[in-house]
Amino acid sequence: MTVPDSLSRRAMLMKLGIFLNTVIAAVLAVPVVGYLFSPIARARKAGDSWLPLGSLEEYPAGETRLATFRNSDVRPWDGKTADSACWVRRIDEQTFQVFAINCAHLGCPVRWFPQSRLFMCPCHGGVYYEDGARASGPPERGLFEYAYKIAGGKLLINATELPTPGSPSALVNIGGKIPCA
Amino acid sequence: MRVIQNLGEWLDARLQIAATLRETAEHRVPRETASWFYVFGSAALVVFCIQVITGILLALIYAPTASEAWNSLQTLNFNINLGWFIRALHGWGSNFMIAIVLLHMVQVFLFGAYKYPRELTWIVGIFLLLMTLGMAFSGQVLRFDQDAFWGLGIGASISSRVPVMGPWIVKLLLGGPIIAGATLSRFFALHVFVIPGLLIALIGLHLLMVLKLGINDWPMPGRLVRKATYVKEYHELTQKDGIPFFPAAVWKDLFFAAAVLLALAACAAYFGPFGPSGRPDPTIIQTAPRPDYFFLWLYALLSLLPANLETPFLLIGPVIGIIFLLLLPFLFGEGEKSWRRRPLAVLTILLVAVVLGTFTNLAVNAPWSPVMDAWSGNPIPPQYLQGRSALERQGAAVFQLKQCHNCHSLGNEGGKRGPALDQIALIQTEDQMIRQVIQGGGNMPAYGKNLSPAETTALIAFLKTLYPAGRRPARDASRVQVTQSEAPPPKATNP
């Protein structure tokens, strides 16, 4: 009696072999995918971090000053990229606004001009008023703003990630509509 | 000689490829394809080999960490014997690569090479183009300087606009919440392992298909491609009137490759390596990042698109473009190959070339960027100050101090973001100027809160003097009716 090739013992063993390898590949894929997507988990872990911007005296009322801070989740080989900059506007004794350095258009570093009380972006010409609201140019919204608090005579901000137009982080939306809405 | 021949025979007895190689080299091609128009593909392959070799040489020294990459590039430029030249070859090689790949693409498009049966060759070519651009961008990131750092920020900002997935994509792109060491490491892996590996595999596939299907025949107007008959016709063409690729056609490829290599070496030796520019320090904000040459058109597009069109254009535009390129051989797989009878194809190429050229040219000058130091670095030309009253000169000081000069030019000095103001008094009356300065609008910030009434008065007095001699400034007829007398216009600008 002849058995068709597709029903033979060898064919069955080959199919079993393919099945075993598929299962093992699927199991191995889990850690690989987990590893590849770890930056998302890492960013979530950075979560709620209050970073010091120095003592309140460094920021005279009515003025806007450049401040730098060290990010919370850094590695030894990050070098200077572990640091970030931001603009601190002190409105009065207890009221501040802390703006991200990144233009709300495409993230270039905006510069403050105290004479005309404007932020200007060197890339595509975005301009913002002193309260961070959009004045002109391609940005669709005002500057990104960090949440801040005052503790022990020091100014702290909640900065967890690079602010981008699409990122719904802890940033406060000011002077305009929500992008991409 | 005897030894070499023996060694060759010994090797071939085991490898058994000599016959295949000879057959491949001497395969017959249509007579007209031994043409100077058919040399771009092989030239791209030669430049790719140069990129692989110089890339490996650079990797001997380059330190792919955020803290040391910039220093290692400085070492390559100044402390390693001829390190600058290898960097220059690799940098210029990337420019040559993109230029030649684009020429190759234009040639095969205009010669109808994407039509039956070479659809897949074209599709693989599209992916090769995308990967070449990916190599260019990731290579720019590895030159970890200020432009690279802020360029990554721009890439992150664009990616973040993808609906829903945006923030995740940004984190995957950056390897974490911010641009830092992990970002450089993953771009290093992409630039050195992932994309080159895929490129080599796809180049192999691309070449294999060129050999199996035969090089595209020279398009004759009126000789139409039909799926039913093409393969037979092509076979007859190569057998009856064909010539062996080696040596009848290959010499033109060799000569062109030599010319390209010579030009590449000359550019590298004469112009030297690209950067690195300033250190990648996020706290140094006195920087105006610019993309590398081949992405300048994108920089212009991002500046000139209306704000509300930007996100759809950025996210949907490339997808539509790539899908169209991939579908092209299926939409137009048969019919006329000759560009002489495909006016739409020629017009498309011309349109794309003019658009890219115009945008690139605009981006070189970047009129939309404020000149960040014009207010302190570009003085007002003297002829705009001579013979002016004290108030008008005070207005000129306001013009400088309030950074008006960053966006408005006088005597061709200063920003080009807003209109040049040399003749503003011809166009606007006093009231119109006041309204524009105070309220802004038309892409100008409102200065109402930032100018005192005295400063505004002085500034407007200065602006009213900006018109050419021999012309009358703009005037408001209704004001004349009200006051019944018009004050004599202030002294003209250009005597």
Short mmCIF file of C-alpha atoms in Angstrom, two decimals, chain B:
data_model
loop_
_atom_site.label_atom_id
_atom_site.label_comp_id
_atom_site.label_asym_id
_atom_site.label_seq_id
_atom_site.Cartn_x
_atom_site.Cartn_y
_atom_site.Cartn_z
CA MET B 1 52.20 33.08 -15.43
CA ARG B 2 52.08 29.34 -15.24
CA VAL B 3 51.64 29.52 -11.46
CA ILE B 4 48.75 31.99 -11.70
CA GLN B 5 47.02 29.85 -14.31
CA ASN B 6 47.45 26.76 -12.14
CA LEU B 7 46.10 28.60 -9.11
CA GLY B 8 43.15 29.81 -11.15
CA GLU B 9 42.37 26.32 -12.35
CA TRP B 10 42.72 24.94 -8.83
CA LEU B 11 40.29 27.55 -7.50
CA ASP B 12 37.79 27.10 -10.31
CA ALA B 13 37.81 23.34 -9.91
CA ARG B 14 36.38 24.01 -6.45
CA LEU B 15 34.36 27.22 -6.93
CA GLN B 16 33.13 26.46 -10.45
CA ILE B 17 32.22 30.05 -11.24
CA ALA B 18 34.59 31.01 -14.04
CA ALA B 19 32.17 29.92 -16.74
CA THR B 20 29.29 31.80 -15.11
CA LEU B 21 31.40 34.91 -14.71
CA ARG B 22 32.53 34.81 -18.32
CA GLU B 23 28.98 34.25 -19.50
CA THR B 24 27.76 37.14 -17.38
CA ALA B 25 30.47 39.48 -18.55
CA GLU B 26 29.92 38.65 -22.19
CA HIS B 27 26.14 38.59 -22.16
CA ARG B 28 24.68 40.25 -25.20
CA VAL B 29 23.12 43.69 -24.93
CA PRO B 30 21.29 45.74 -27.58
CA ARG B 31 23.80 47.66 -29.67
CA GLU B 32 22.49 51.16 -28.82
CA THR B 33 22.73 50.58 -25.07
CA ALA B 34 26.51 50.90 -25.25
CA SER B 35 25.74 54.56 -24.63
CA TRP B 36 26.91 57.35 -22.37
CA PHE B 37 23.32 57.50 -21.09
CA TYR B 38 23.68 54.01 -19.60
CA VAL B 39 26.60 54.68 -17.26
CA PHE B 40 24.89 56.15 -14.17
CA GLY B 41 23.93 52.88 -12.50
CA SER B 42 27.45 51.50 -12.55
CA ALA B 43 28.81 54.87 -11.38
CA ALA B 44 26.43 54.78 -8.41
CA LEU B 45 27.74 51.31 -7.57
CA VAL B 46 31.34 52.55 -7.74
CA VAL B 47 30.59 55.49 -5.43
CA PHE B 48 28.77 53.12 -3.08
CA CYS B 49 31.94 51.00 -2.89
CA ILE B 50 33.93 54.15 -2.09
CA GLN B 51 31.44 54.94 0.69
CA VAL B 52 31.82 51.44 2.15
CA ILE B 53 35.62 51.62 2.10
CA THR B 54 35.90 55.16 3.50
CA GLY B 55 33.16 54.37 6.02
CA ILE B 56 35.12 51.43 7.38
CA LEU B 57 38.26 53.59 7.50
CA LEU B 58 36.42 56.27 9.48
CA ALA B 59 34.99 53.69 11.87
CA LEU B 60 38.58 52.82 12.86
CA ILE B 61 38.79 56.18 14.65
CA TYR B 62 35.24 57.48 15.14
CA ALA B 63 33.83 57.14 18.67
CA PRO B 64 30.06 56.70 18.47
CA THR B 65 29.17 58.24 21.83
CA ALA B 66 27.49 61.57 22.42
CA SER B 67 30.31 62.76 24.66
CA GLU B 68 33.20 61.83 22.36
CA ALA B 69 31.93 61.76 18.75
CA TRP B 70 32.64 65.45 18.13
CA ASN B 71 36.13 65.15 19.65
CA SER B 72 36.92 62.10 17.54
CA LEU B 73 35.95 64.03 14.40
CA GLN B 74 38.31 66.81 15.40
CA THR B 75 41.00 64.17 15.89
CA LEU B 76 40.26 62.79 12.44
CA ASN B 77 40.46 66.27 10.94
CA PHE B 78 43.65 67.41 12.62
CA ASN B 79 45.58 64.64 14.36
CA ILE B 80 45.28 61.57 12.15
CA ASN B 81 47.43 61.46 9.06
CA LEU B 82 45.11 62.25 6.11
CA GLY B 83 42.07 61.68 8.33
CA TRP B 84 40.62 64.91 6.91
CA PHE B 85 40.89 63.49 3.39
CA ILE B 86 39.05 60.27 4.25
CA ARG B 87 36.31 62.34 5.92
CA ALA B 88 36.17 64.59 2.87
CA LEU B 89 35.91 61.61 0.51
CA HIS B 90 33.07 60.14 2.58
CA GLY B 91 31.22 63.46 2.86
CA TRP B 92 31.59 64.35 -0.82
CA GLY B 93 30.89 60.74 -1.69
CA SER B 94 27.45 61.11 -0.13
CA ASN B 95 26.74 64.21 -2.26
CA PHE B 96 27.97 62.41 -5.39
CA MET B 97 25.94 59.36 -4.47
CA ILE B 98 22.68 61.29 -4.25
CA ALA B 99 23.41 63.25 -7.43
CA ILE B 100 24.25 60.12 -9.45
CA VAL B 101 21.34 58.11 -8.06
CA LEU B 102 18.97 60.92 -9.05
CA LEU B 103 20.52 61.13 -12.54
CA HIS B 104 20.15 57.37 -12.86
CA MET B 105 16.52 57.59 -11.82
CA VAL B 106 15.76 60.40 -14.29
CA GLN B 107 17.46 58.43 -17.08
CA VAL B 108 15.57 55.19 -16.48
CA PHE B 109 12.33 57.13 -16.11
CA LEU B 110 12.77 59.05 -19.36
CA PHE B 111 13.87 55.88 -21.20
CA GLY B 112 10.82 53.98 -19.95
CA ALA B 113 12.95 51.33 -18.26
CA TYR B 114 10.34 50.80 -15.54
CA LYS B 115 7.88 49.28 -18.03
CA TYR B 116 7.23 45.55 -18.49
CA PRO B 117 9.07 43.34 -17.57
CA ARG B 118 11.31 45.51 -15.37
CA GLU B 119 8.66 46.68 -12.87
CA LEU B 120 10.34 45.06 -9.88
CA THR B 121 13.75 46.45 -10.84
CA TRP B 122 12.20 49.94 -10.65
CA ILE B 123 10.46 49.20 -7.32
CA VAL B 124 13.70 47.93 -5.78
CA GLY B 125 15.31 51.08 -7.17
CA ILE B 126 12.78 53.25 -5.30
CA PHE B 127 13.72 51.51 -2.06
CA LEU B 128 17.40 51.99 -2.90
CA LEU B 129 16.71 55.72 -3.35
CA LEU B 130 14.92 55.93 0.00
CA MET B 131 17.78 54.10 1.70
CA THR B 132 20.32 56.38 0.07
CA LEU B 133 18.44 59.36 1.53
CA GLY B 134 18.31 57.52 4.87
CA MET B 135 22.08 57.09 4.72
CA ALA B 136 22.46 60.81 3.99
CA PHE B 137 20.33 61.83 6.98
CA SER B 138 21.84 59.32 9.41
CA GLY B 139 25.32 60.26 8.19
CA GLN B 140 24.60 63.88 8.99
CA VAL B 141 23.56 62.79 12.49
CA LEU B 142 26.85 60.92 12.99
CA ARG B 143 28.67 64.19 12.31
CA PHE B 144 27.45 64.95 15.80
CA ASP B 145 27.64 68.74 15.79
CA GLN B 146 25.17 71.57 16.39
CA ASP B 147 23.50 71.10 13.01
CA ALA B 148 23.14 67.38 13.69
CA PHE B 149 21.74 67.96 17.19
CA TRP B 150 19.10 70.49 16.17
CA GLY B 151 18.46 68.58 12.94
CA LEU B 152 17.45 65.63 15.13
CA GLY B 153 15.10 67.97 16.99
CA ILE B 154 13.52 68.92 13.65
CA GLY B 155 13.20 65.23 12.74
CA ALA B 156 11.58 64.57 16.12
CA SER B 157 9.19 67.52 15.71
CA ILE B 158 8.10 66.27 12.29
CA SER B 159 7.64 62.69 13.52
CA SER B 160 5.69 63.85 16.55
CA ARG B 161 2.96 65.16 14.28
CA VAL B 162 1.93 61.67 13.23
CA PRO B 163 -1.55 61.24 14.72
CA VAL B 164 -1.76 59.09 17.88
CA MET B 165 1.57 57.30 17.34
CA GLY B 166 3.64 60.52 17.14
CA PRO B 167 5.08 60.67 20.67
CA TRP B 168 6.02 56.98 20.56
CA ILE B 169 7.76 57.37 17.24
CA VAL B 170 9.76 60.27 18.67
CA LYS B 171 10.95 58.16 21.59
CA LEU B 172 11.86 55.25 19.34
CA LEU B 173 13.72 57.64 17.04
CA LEU B 174 15.64 59.28 19.89
CA GLY B 175 16.09 56.14 21.99
CA GLY B 176 14.66 57.93 25.01
CA PRO B 177 12.93 61.13 26.09
CA ILE B 178 15.66 63.51 24.86
CA ILE B 179 18.37 63.73 22.19
CA ALA B 180 21.37 62.15 23.93
CA GLY B 181 23.80 59.25 23.86
CA ALA B 182 21.17 56.65 22.99
CA THR B 183 20.13 58.72 19.95
CA LEU B 184 23.62 58.72 18.46
CA SER B 185 24.08 55.01 19.19
CA ARG B 186 20.97 54.03 17.29
CA PHE B 187 21.76 56.23 14.34
CA PHE B 188 25.22 54.65 14.31
CA ALA B 189 23.62 51.20 14.19
CA LEU B 190 21.31 52.34 11.38
CA HIS B 191 24.06 54.01 9.36
CA VAL B 192 26.68 51.30 9.78
CA PHE B 193 24.73 48.03 10.00
CA VAL B 194 21.04 48.16 9.19
CA ILE B 195 20.78 50.39 6.11
CA PRO B 196 24.07 49.29 4.47
CA GLY B 197 23.08 45.64 4.96
CA LEU B 198 19.74 46.25 3.28
CA LEU B 199 21.43 48.34 0.58
CA ILE B 200 23.88 45.57 -0.29
CA ALA B 201 21.08 42.99 -0.44
CA LEU B 202 18.86 45.18 -2.61
CA ILE B 203 21.73 46.26 -4.88
CA GLY B 204 22.40 42.57 -5.44
CA LEU B 205 18.75 41.99 -6.32
CA HIS B 206 18.68 45.07 -8.57
CA LEU B 207 21.77 43.90 -10.48
CA LEU B 208 20.53 40.33 -10.71
CA MET B 209 17.33 41.52 -12.35
CA VAL B 210 19.25 43.74 -14.78
CA LEU B 211 21.21 40.64 -15.83
CA LYS B 212 18.26 38.25 -15.95
CA LEU B 213 15.86 40.59 -17.75
CA GLY B 214 18.50 42.34 -19.82
CA ILE B 215 19.37 46.02 -19.91
CA ASN B 216 16.55 48.27 -21.09
CA ASP B 217 16.64 48.55 -24.87
CA TRP B 218 17.18 51.96 -26.39
CA PRO B 219 13.70 53.46 -26.75
CA MET B 220 12.70 53.94 -30.38
CA PRO B 221 9.72 56.24 -30.94
CA GLY B 222 6.88 54.05 -32.13
CA ARG B 223 8.31 50.75 -30.85
CA LEU B 224 5.65 50.01 -28.25
CA VAL B 225 6.00 47.67 -25.27
CA ARG B 226 3.39 44.90 -25.30
CA LYS B 227 3.40 42.21 -22.65
CA ALA B 228 2.55 39.54 -25.19
CA THR B 229 5.45 40.20 -27.51
CA TYR B 230 8.09 42.18 -25.61
CA VAL B 231 10.28 39.34 -24.35
CA LYS B 232 10.46 37.75 -27.81
CA GLU B 233 11.24 41.09 -29.47
CA TYR B 234 13.95 41.87 -26.92
CA HIS B 235 15.51 38.45 -27.43
CA GLU B 236 15.64 38.98 -31.18
CA LEU B 237 17.12 42.44 -30.68
CA THR B 238 19.96 41.16 -28.54
CA GLN B 239 20.67 38.08 -30.60
CA LYS B 240 20.46 39.61 -34.09
CA ASP B 241 21.91 43.02 -33.45
CA GLY B 242 23.44 42.64 -29.99
CA ILE B 243 26.99 43.10 -28.79
CA PRO B 244 28.76 41.49 -25.82
CA PHE B 245 28.62 43.76 -22.73
CA PHE B 246 32.30 42.99 -22.14
CA PRO B 247 34.22 44.55 -23.79
CA ALA B 248 31.93 46.37 -26.25
CA ALA B 249 29.89 48.38 -23.73
CA VAL B 250 31.82 48.23 -20.49
CA TRP B 251 34.53 50.69 -21.50
CA LYS B 252 32.10 53.62 -21.28
CA ASP B 253 31.11 52.59 -17.75
CA LEU B 254 34.78 52.38 -16.83
CA PHE B 255 35.60 55.79 -18.28
CA PHE B 256 32.63 57.46 -16.59
CA ALA B 257 33.42 55.79 -13.25
CA ALA B 258 37.01 57.03 -13.54
CA ALA B 259 35.78 60.57 -14.25
CA VAL B 260 33.43 60.44 -11.25
CA LEU B 261 36.19 59.14 -8.97
CA LEU B 262 38.53 61.85 -10.19
CA ALA B 263 35.93 64.56 -9.58
CA LEU B 264 35.18 63.11 -6.14
CA ALA B 265 38.84 63.07 -5.17
CA ALA B 266 39.29 66.60 -6.51
CA CYS B 267 36.31 67.92 -4.51
CA ALA B 268 37.53 66.16 -1.38
CA ALA B 269 41.08 67.48 -1.77
CA TYR B 270 40.06 71.01 -2.71
CA PHE B 271 37.03 71.66 -0.47
CA GLY B 272 37.96 69.36 2.41
CA PRO B 273 35.66 67.64 4.90
CA PHE B 274 32.25 68.93 6.08
CA GLY B 275 32.44 70.32 9.59
CA PRO B 276 31.92 69.41 12.27
CA SER B 277 30.37 72.77 13.19
CA GLY B 278 29.96 73.76 16.85
CA ARG B 279 29.86 71.29 19.73
CA PRO B 280 26.53 69.50 20.25
CA ASP B 281 25.80 71.39 23.46
CA PRO B 282 22.07 72.04 23.97
CA THR B 283 22.83 74.99 26.23
CA ILE B 284 24.60 76.86 23.41
CA ILE B 285 21.63 78.40 21.68
CA GLN B 286 23.45 80.91 19.49
CA THR B 287 23.05 78.68 16.49
CA ALA B 288 21.07 78.69 13.27
CA PRO B 289 20.88 75.04 12.22
CA ARG B 290 20.88 74.33 8.50
CA PRO B 291 20.35 70.94 6.85
CA ASP B 292 22.86 69.48 4.43
CA TYR B 293 22.57 70.40 0.77
CA PHE B 294 20.21 67.65 -0.35
CA PHE B 295 17.61 68.45 2.31
CA LEU B 296 17.64 72.22 1.75
CA TRP B 297 14.51 72.02 -0.43
CA LEU B 298 12.67 70.51 2.54
CA TYR B 299 13.90 73.33 4.78
CA ALA B 300 12.44 75.83 2.27
CA LEU B 301 9.17 73.94 2.03
CA LEU B 302 8.79 73.94 5.82
CA SER B 303 9.28 77.69 5.88
CA LEU B 304 6.93 78.56 3.07
CA LEU B 305 3.94 76.27 3.57
CA PRO B 306 0.95 77.86 5.30
CA ALA B 307 0.92 76.69 8.93
CA ASN B 308 -2.30 74.71 8.63
CA LEU B 309 -1.11 72.82 5.54
CA GLU B 310 2.23 71.85 7.01
CA THR B 311 1.31 68.74 8.97
CA PRO B 312 -0.89 67.17 6.27
CA PHE B 313 1.70 68.00 3.64
CA LEU B 314 4.58 66.54 5.67
CA LEU B 315 2.77 63.36 6.60
CA ILE B 316 0.66 62.67 3.52
CA GLY B 317 2.84 64.17 0.78
CA PRO B 318 5.75 61.69 1.02
CA VAL B 319 3.35 58.74 1.31
CA ILE B 320 1.47 59.74 -1.85
CA GLY B 321 4.75 60.41 -3.65
CA ILE B 322 6.24 57.03 -2.76
CA ILE B 323 3.03 55.15 -3.54
CA PHE B 324 2.86 56.85 -6.93
CA LEU B 325 6.46 55.91 -7.70
CA LEU B 326 5.81 52.32 -6.67
CA LEU B 327 2.63 52.11 -8.76
CA LEU B 328 4.15 53.80 -11.80
CA PRO B 329 5.23 50.58 -13.57
CA PHE B 330 1.76 49.10 -13.08
CA LEU B 331 -0.09 52.22 -14.22
CA PHE B 332 2.09 52.73 -17.29
CA GLY B 333 3.59 49.28 -17.79
CA GLU B 334 3.06 49.13 -21.53
CA GLY B 335 3.24 51.41 -24.54
CA GLU B 336 5.61 54.08 -25.66
CA LYS B 337 9.08 54.13 -24.09
CA SER B 338 10.68 57.01 -25.91
CA TRP B 339 10.74 60.33 -24.08
CA ARG B 340 10.21 61.97 -27.47
CA ARG B 341 6.64 60.71 -27.40
CA ARG B 342 6.04 61.12 -23.65
CA PRO B 343 5.70 64.89 -23.17
CA LEU B 344 4.03 64.43 -19.77
CA ALA B 345 7.03 62.47 -18.47
CA VAL B 346 9.44 65.13 -19.69
CA LEU B 347 7.30 67.90 -18.20
CA THR B 348 7.12 66.03 -14.88
CA ILE B 349 10.90 65.80 -14.70
CA LEU B 350 11.26 69.46 -15.63
CA LEU B 351 8.67 70.49 -13.05
CA VAL B 352 10.28 68.46 -10.27
CA ALA B 353 13.73 69.76 -11.21
CA VAL B 354 12.57 73.39 -11.28
CA VAL B 355 10.70 73.02 -7.98
CA LEU B 356 13.62 71.35 -6.20
CA GLY B 357 16.08 73.80 -7.72
CA THR B 358 14.00 76.82 -6.76
CA PHE B 359 13.45 75.63 -3.21
CA THR B 360 17.14 74.76 -2.80
CA ASN B 361 18.15 78.14 -4.13
CA LEU B 362 15.71 79.88 -1.78
CA ALA B 363 17.01 77.87 1.16
CA VAL B 364 20.59 78.91 0.44
CA ASN B 365 19.52 82.51 1.07
CA ALA B 366 16.77 81.67 3.59
CA PRO B 367 14.94 85.01 3.35
CA TRP B 368 12.39 83.74 5.91
CA SER B 369 14.93 83.52 8.73
CA PRO B 370 15.39 86.66 10.80
CA VAL B 371 19.00 87.88 10.76
CA MET B 372 19.49 87.40 14.47
CA ASP B 373 22.31 89.95 14.86
CA ALA B 374 21.27 92.57 12.29
CA TRP B 375 20.03 94.94 15.03
CA SER B 376 23.48 95.10 16.59
CA GLY B 377 25.67 94.16 13.64
CA ASN B 378 24.21 95.96 10.62
CA PRO B 379 24.12 99.73 11.10
CA ILE B 380 21.60 101.85 9.18
CA PRO B 381 23.27 103.17 5.99
CA PRO B 382 24.42 106.79 6.47
CA GLN B 383 22.29 108.21 3.64
CA TYR B 384 19.19 107.25 5.60
CA LEU B 385 20.38 109.41 8.51
CA GLN B 386 21.85 112.47 6.81
CA GLY B 387 19.89 115.69 7.18
CA ARG B 388 17.32 114.09 9.47
CA SER B 389 15.79 115.81 12.47
CA ALA B 390 16.61 114.72 16.01
CA LEU B 391 13.23 112.97 16.28
CA GLU B 392 13.77 111.06 13.04
CA ARG B 393 17.22 109.92 14.16
CA GLN B 394 15.77 108.87 17.47
CA GLY B 395 13.33 106.79 15.43
CA ALA B 396 16.26 105.18 13.61
CA ALA B 397 17.71 104.24 17.01
CA VAL B 398 14.35 102.69 17.95
CA PHE B 399 14.41 100.79 14.64
CA GLN B 400 17.74 99.23 15.61
CA LEU B 401 17.10 98.72 19.32
CA LYS B 402 13.76 96.99 18.87
CA GLN B 403 15.25 94.48 16.43
CA CYS B 404 13.17 95.77 13.48
CA HIS B 405 16.33 95.34 11.41
CA ASN B 406 16.36 91.59 12.05
CA CYS B 407 13.38 91.19 9.73
CA HIS B 408 13.39 94.39 7.63
CA SER B 409 16.25 95.44 5.41
CA LEU B 410 17.49 98.96 4.71
CA GLY B 411 19.93 99.44 1.84
CA ASN B 412 19.83 95.65 1.36
CA GLU B 413 21.27 95.09 4.87
CA GLY B 414 19.35 93.12 7.48
CA GLY B 415 16.58 90.53 7.45
CA LYS B 416 14.40 89.70 4.49
CA ARG B 417 11.56 88.17 6.52
CA GLY B 418 9.45 91.31 6.24
CA PRO B 419 9.39 93.74 3.33
CA ALA B 420 12.38 96.01 2.71
CA LEU B 421 11.57 99.44 4.16
CA ASP B 422 13.67 101.63 1.85
CA GLN B 423 10.53 102.99 0.17
CA ILE B 424 7.91 102.29 2.82
CA ALA B 425 6.70 105.91 2.88
CA LEU B 426 5.64 105.57 -0.75
CA ILE B 427 3.33 102.69 0.13
CA GLN B 428 1.97 103.49 3.57
CA THR B 429 0.61 106.64 5.13
CA GLU B 430 1.48 107.65 8.67
CA ASP B 431 -1.71 106.12 10.06
CA GLN B 432 -1.16 102.87 8.22
CA MET B 433 2.39 102.63 9.57
CA ILE B 434 1.22 103.25 13.13
CA ARG B 435 -1.46 100.60 12.81
CA GLN B 436 0.99 98.07 11.38
CA VAL B 437 3.60 98.68 14.08
CA ILE B 438 1.15 98.67 16.99
CA GLN B 439 -1.14 95.84 15.88
CA GLY B 440 1.21 93.80 13.73
CA GLY B 441 -0.43 91.33 11.39
CA GLY B 442 0.50 90.00 7.99
CA ASN B 443 3.17 87.92 9.68
CA MET B 444 4.51 90.76 11.85
CA PRO B 445 4.37 90.74 15.65
CA ALA B 446 2.35 93.52 17.32
CA TYR B 447 4.66 96.02 19.02
CA GLY B 448 1.87 97.80 20.90
CA LYS B 449 3.00 96.68 24.35
CA ASN B 450 6.70 96.96 23.65
CA LEU B 451 6.87 100.53 22.36
CA SER B 452 6.15 103.63 24.40
CA PRO B 453 4.10 106.33 22.64
CA ALA B 454 7.27 108.43 22.36
CA GLU B 455 9.18 105.56 20.76
CA THR B 456 6.33 104.94 18.33
CA THR B 457 6.21 108.61 17.37
CA ALA B 458 9.98 108.66 16.75
CA LEU B 459 9.92 105.41 14.78
CA ILE B 460 7.09 106.58 12.53
CA ALA B 461 8.84 109.92 12.00
CA PHE B 462 11.89 107.96 10.76
CA LEU B 463 9.85 105.61 8.57
CA LYS B 464 8.13 108.62 6.93
CA THR B 465 11.50 109.73 5.55
CA LEU B 466 12.01 106.46 3.66
CA TYR B 467 11.12 107.23 0.06
CA PRO B 468 13.19 108.05 -3.01
CA ALA B 469 13.98 111.59 -4.05
CA GLY B 470 11.69 113.05 -6.67
CA ARG B 471 8.64 111.04 -5.60
CA ARG B 472 5.87 112.07 -3.27
CA PRO B 473 5.19 109.93 -0.20
CA ALA B 474 1.80 108.31 0.31
CA ARG B 475 -0.76 110.64 1.80
CA ASP B 476 -4.19 110.22 3.25
CA ALA B 477 -6.57 112.32 1.16
CA SER B 478 -9.22 112.37 3.89
CA ARG B 479 -6.75 113.87 6.35
CA VAL B 480 -6.07 116.64 3.88
CA GLN B 481 -9.78 117.36 3.71
CA VAL B 482 -9.98 117.56 7.48
CA THR B 483 -6.95 119.74 8.05
CA GLN B 484 -7.21 121.71 4.79
CA SER B 485 -3.47 122.01 4.75
CA GLU B 486 -0.80 119.47 4.18
CA ALA B 487 2.52 119.77 5.91
CA PRO B 488 5.49 119.59 3.52
CA PRO B 489 6.80 116.02 3.31
CA PRO B 490 9.98 115.25 5.25
CA LYS B 491 13.27 115.27 3.42
CA ALA B 492 13.71 112.42 0.97
CA THR B 493 15.98 109.46 1.43
CA ASN B 494 18.07 109.30 -1.68
CA PRO B 495 19.43 112.72 -2.67
#
